[in-house]
Tab-separated table of C-alpha atoms in Angstrom:
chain	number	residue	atom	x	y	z
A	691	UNK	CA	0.000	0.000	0.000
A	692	UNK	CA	0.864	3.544	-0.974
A	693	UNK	CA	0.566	4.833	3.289
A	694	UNK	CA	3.329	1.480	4.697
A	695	UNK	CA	6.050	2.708	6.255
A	696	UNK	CA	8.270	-0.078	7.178
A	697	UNK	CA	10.463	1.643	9.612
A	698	UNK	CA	8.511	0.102	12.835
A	699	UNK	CA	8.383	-3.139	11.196
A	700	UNK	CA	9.417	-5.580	13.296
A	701	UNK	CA	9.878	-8.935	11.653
A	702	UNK	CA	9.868	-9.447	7.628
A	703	UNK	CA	9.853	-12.461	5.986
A	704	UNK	CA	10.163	-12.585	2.154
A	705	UNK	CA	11.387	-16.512	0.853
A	706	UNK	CA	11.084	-17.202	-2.358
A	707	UNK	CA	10.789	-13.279	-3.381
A	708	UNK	CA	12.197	-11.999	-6.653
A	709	UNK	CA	14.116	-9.341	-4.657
A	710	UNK	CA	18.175	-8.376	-5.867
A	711	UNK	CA	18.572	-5.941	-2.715
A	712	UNK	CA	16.934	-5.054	0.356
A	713	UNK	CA	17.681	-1.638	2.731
A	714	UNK	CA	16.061	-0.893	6.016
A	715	UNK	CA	16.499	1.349	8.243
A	716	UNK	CA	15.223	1.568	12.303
A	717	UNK	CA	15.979	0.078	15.412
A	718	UNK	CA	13.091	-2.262	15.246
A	719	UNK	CA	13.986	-5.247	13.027
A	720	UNK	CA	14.263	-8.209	15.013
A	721	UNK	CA	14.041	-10.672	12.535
A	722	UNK	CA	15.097	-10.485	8.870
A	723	UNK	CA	14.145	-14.012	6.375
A	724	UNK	CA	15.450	-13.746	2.922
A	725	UNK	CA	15.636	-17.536	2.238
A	726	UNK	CA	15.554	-19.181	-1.437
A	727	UNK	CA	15.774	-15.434	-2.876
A	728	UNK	CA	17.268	-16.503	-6.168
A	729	UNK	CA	18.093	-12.870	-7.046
A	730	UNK	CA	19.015	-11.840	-4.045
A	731	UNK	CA	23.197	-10.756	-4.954
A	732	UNK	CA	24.454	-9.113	-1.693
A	733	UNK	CA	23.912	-8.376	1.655
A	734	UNK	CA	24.210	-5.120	1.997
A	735	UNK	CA	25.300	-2.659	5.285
A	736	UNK	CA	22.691	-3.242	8.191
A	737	UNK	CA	24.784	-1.381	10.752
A	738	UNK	CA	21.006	0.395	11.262
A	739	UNK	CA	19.464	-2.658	12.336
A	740	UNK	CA	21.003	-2.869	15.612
A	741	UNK	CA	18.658	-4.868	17.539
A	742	UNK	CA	18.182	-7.544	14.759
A	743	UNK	CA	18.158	-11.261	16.563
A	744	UNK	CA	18.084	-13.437	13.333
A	745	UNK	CA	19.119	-12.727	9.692
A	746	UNK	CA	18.358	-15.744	7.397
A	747	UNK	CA	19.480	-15.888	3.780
A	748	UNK	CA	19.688	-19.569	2.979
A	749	UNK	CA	19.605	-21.159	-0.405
A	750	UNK	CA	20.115	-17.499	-2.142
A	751	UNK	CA	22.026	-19.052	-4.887
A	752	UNK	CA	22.962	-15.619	-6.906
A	753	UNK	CA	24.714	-14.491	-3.474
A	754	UNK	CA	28.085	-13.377	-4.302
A	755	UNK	CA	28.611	-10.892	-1.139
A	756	UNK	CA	27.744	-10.036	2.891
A	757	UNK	CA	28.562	-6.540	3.981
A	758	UNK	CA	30.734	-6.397	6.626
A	759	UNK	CA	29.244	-5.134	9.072
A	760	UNK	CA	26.912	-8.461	9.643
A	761	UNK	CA	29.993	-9.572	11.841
A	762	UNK	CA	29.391	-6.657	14.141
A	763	UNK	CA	25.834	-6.712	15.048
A	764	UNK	CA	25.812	-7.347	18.901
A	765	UNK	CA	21.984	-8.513	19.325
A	766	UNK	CA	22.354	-11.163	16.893
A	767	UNK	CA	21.430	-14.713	17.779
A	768	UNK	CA	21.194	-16.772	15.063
A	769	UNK	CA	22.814	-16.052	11.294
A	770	UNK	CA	22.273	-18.739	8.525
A	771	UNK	CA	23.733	-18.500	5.409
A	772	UNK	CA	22.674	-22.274	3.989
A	773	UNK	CA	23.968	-23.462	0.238
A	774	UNK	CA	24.786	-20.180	-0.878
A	775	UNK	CA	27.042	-21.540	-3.500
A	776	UNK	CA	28.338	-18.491	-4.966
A	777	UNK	CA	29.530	-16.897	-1.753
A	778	UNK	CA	33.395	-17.082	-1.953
A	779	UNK	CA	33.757	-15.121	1.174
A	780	UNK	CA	32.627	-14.263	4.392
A	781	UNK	CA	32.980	-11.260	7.134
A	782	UNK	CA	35.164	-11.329	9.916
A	783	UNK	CA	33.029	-12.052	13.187
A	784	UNK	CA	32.564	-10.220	16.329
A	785	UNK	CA	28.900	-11.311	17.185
A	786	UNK	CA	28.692	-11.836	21.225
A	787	UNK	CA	25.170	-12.692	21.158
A	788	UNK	CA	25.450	-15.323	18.465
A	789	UNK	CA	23.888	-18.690	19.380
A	790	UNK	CA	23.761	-20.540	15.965
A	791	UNK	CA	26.027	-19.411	12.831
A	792	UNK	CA	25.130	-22.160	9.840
A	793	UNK	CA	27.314	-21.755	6.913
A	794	UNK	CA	26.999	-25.132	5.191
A	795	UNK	CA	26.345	-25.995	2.018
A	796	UNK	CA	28.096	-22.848	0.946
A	797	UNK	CA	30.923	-24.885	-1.645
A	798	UNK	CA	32.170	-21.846	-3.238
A	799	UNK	CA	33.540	-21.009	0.639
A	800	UNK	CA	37.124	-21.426	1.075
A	801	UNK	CA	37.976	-19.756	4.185
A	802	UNK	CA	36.107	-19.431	7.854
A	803	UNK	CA	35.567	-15.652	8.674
A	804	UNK	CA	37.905	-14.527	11.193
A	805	UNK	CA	36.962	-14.119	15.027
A	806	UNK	CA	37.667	-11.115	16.034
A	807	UNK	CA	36.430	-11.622	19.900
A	808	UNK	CA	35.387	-14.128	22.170
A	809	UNK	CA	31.932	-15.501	21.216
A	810	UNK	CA	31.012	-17.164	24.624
A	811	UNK	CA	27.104	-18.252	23.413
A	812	UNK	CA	27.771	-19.861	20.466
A	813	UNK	CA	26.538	-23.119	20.607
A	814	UNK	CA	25.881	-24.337	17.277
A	815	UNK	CA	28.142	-24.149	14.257
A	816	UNK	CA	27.409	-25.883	11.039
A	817	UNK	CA	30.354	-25.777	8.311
A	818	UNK	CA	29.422	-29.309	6.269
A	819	UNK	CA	29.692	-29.475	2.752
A	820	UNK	CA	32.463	-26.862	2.492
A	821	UNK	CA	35.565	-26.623	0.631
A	822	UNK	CA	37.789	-25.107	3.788
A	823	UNK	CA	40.818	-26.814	4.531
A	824	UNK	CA	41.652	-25.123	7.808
A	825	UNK	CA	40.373	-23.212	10.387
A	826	UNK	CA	41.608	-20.030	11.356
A	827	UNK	CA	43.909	-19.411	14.640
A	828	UNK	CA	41.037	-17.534	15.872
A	829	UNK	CA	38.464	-20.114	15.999
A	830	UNK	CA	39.909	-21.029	19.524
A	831	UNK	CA	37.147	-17.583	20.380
A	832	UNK	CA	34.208	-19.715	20.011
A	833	UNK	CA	34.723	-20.868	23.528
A	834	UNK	CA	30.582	-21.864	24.123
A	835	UNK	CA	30.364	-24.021	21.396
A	836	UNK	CA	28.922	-27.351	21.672
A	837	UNK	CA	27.737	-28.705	18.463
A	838	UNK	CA	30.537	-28.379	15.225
A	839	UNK	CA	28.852	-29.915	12.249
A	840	UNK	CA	32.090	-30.562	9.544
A	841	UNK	CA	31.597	-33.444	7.495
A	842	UNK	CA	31.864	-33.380	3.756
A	843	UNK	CA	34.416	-30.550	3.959
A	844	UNK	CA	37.941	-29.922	3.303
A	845	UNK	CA	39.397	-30.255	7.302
A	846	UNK	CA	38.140	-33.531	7.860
């Protein structure tokens, strides 16, 4: 409608949308789902979203880049980033809040993101089906993890 004004939207979910981009703006987003957007080509800045609690862009297949400053959103819990294939790279990571970071099935992936803190409530990590051969020195930072999902990938 002509009158929406999305800035006090709380949670949007768009799957299978024929979006390329997305922008919002507003301390309000909580939850962000952009899953099986097959346009979808980057993730841009969301530094203005700083009390979002779950981003979800799996199975975007035409995903070739994620802003940096994902890795610095404090509120985040989960992030999932599931069989983007064409995403060669990922941000370095300072998320304190994150719970659950899935970046499997992402085979165009060669390196894990740097941590750039400790990440004490990460709990769930899920890196299968990648083509990493090593983990970074900094990995030692996810010290609350308790499930590491690696098969099918390079390390193991």
């Amino acid at each position: 409608p002509s009158n929406f004004d999305p800035i006090n939207l709380v949670i949007c979910k768009l799957p299978d949308s024929s979006i390329t981009s997305f922008e919002f703006h507003g301390s309000s987003k909580a939850i962000l789902n952009f899953d099986q957007c097959e346009f979808l080509t980057k993730i841009p800045d969301v530094s203005d979203l700083p009390n979002l609690k779950e981003l979800s862009f799996n199975w975007c297949e035409s995903l070739v880049a994620v802003d940096d400053s994902i890795g610095f959103l404090n509120k985040l819990k989960k992030l999932s980033a599931y069989g983007c294939r064409k995403l060669t790279s990922f941000p370095p990571l300072n998320l304190t809040s994150l719970e659950t970071l899935n970046l499997g099935g992402c085979s165009s992936l060669e390196y894990f993101p740097e941590i750039l803190g400790e990440m004490k409530n990460i709990t769930v990590l899920a890196l299968h089906d990648l083509p990493i051969k090593e983990l970074p020195l900094s990995f030692q930072n996810l010290i609350g993890l308790l499930f590491l999902w690696l098969d099918s990938c390079g390390i193991v």
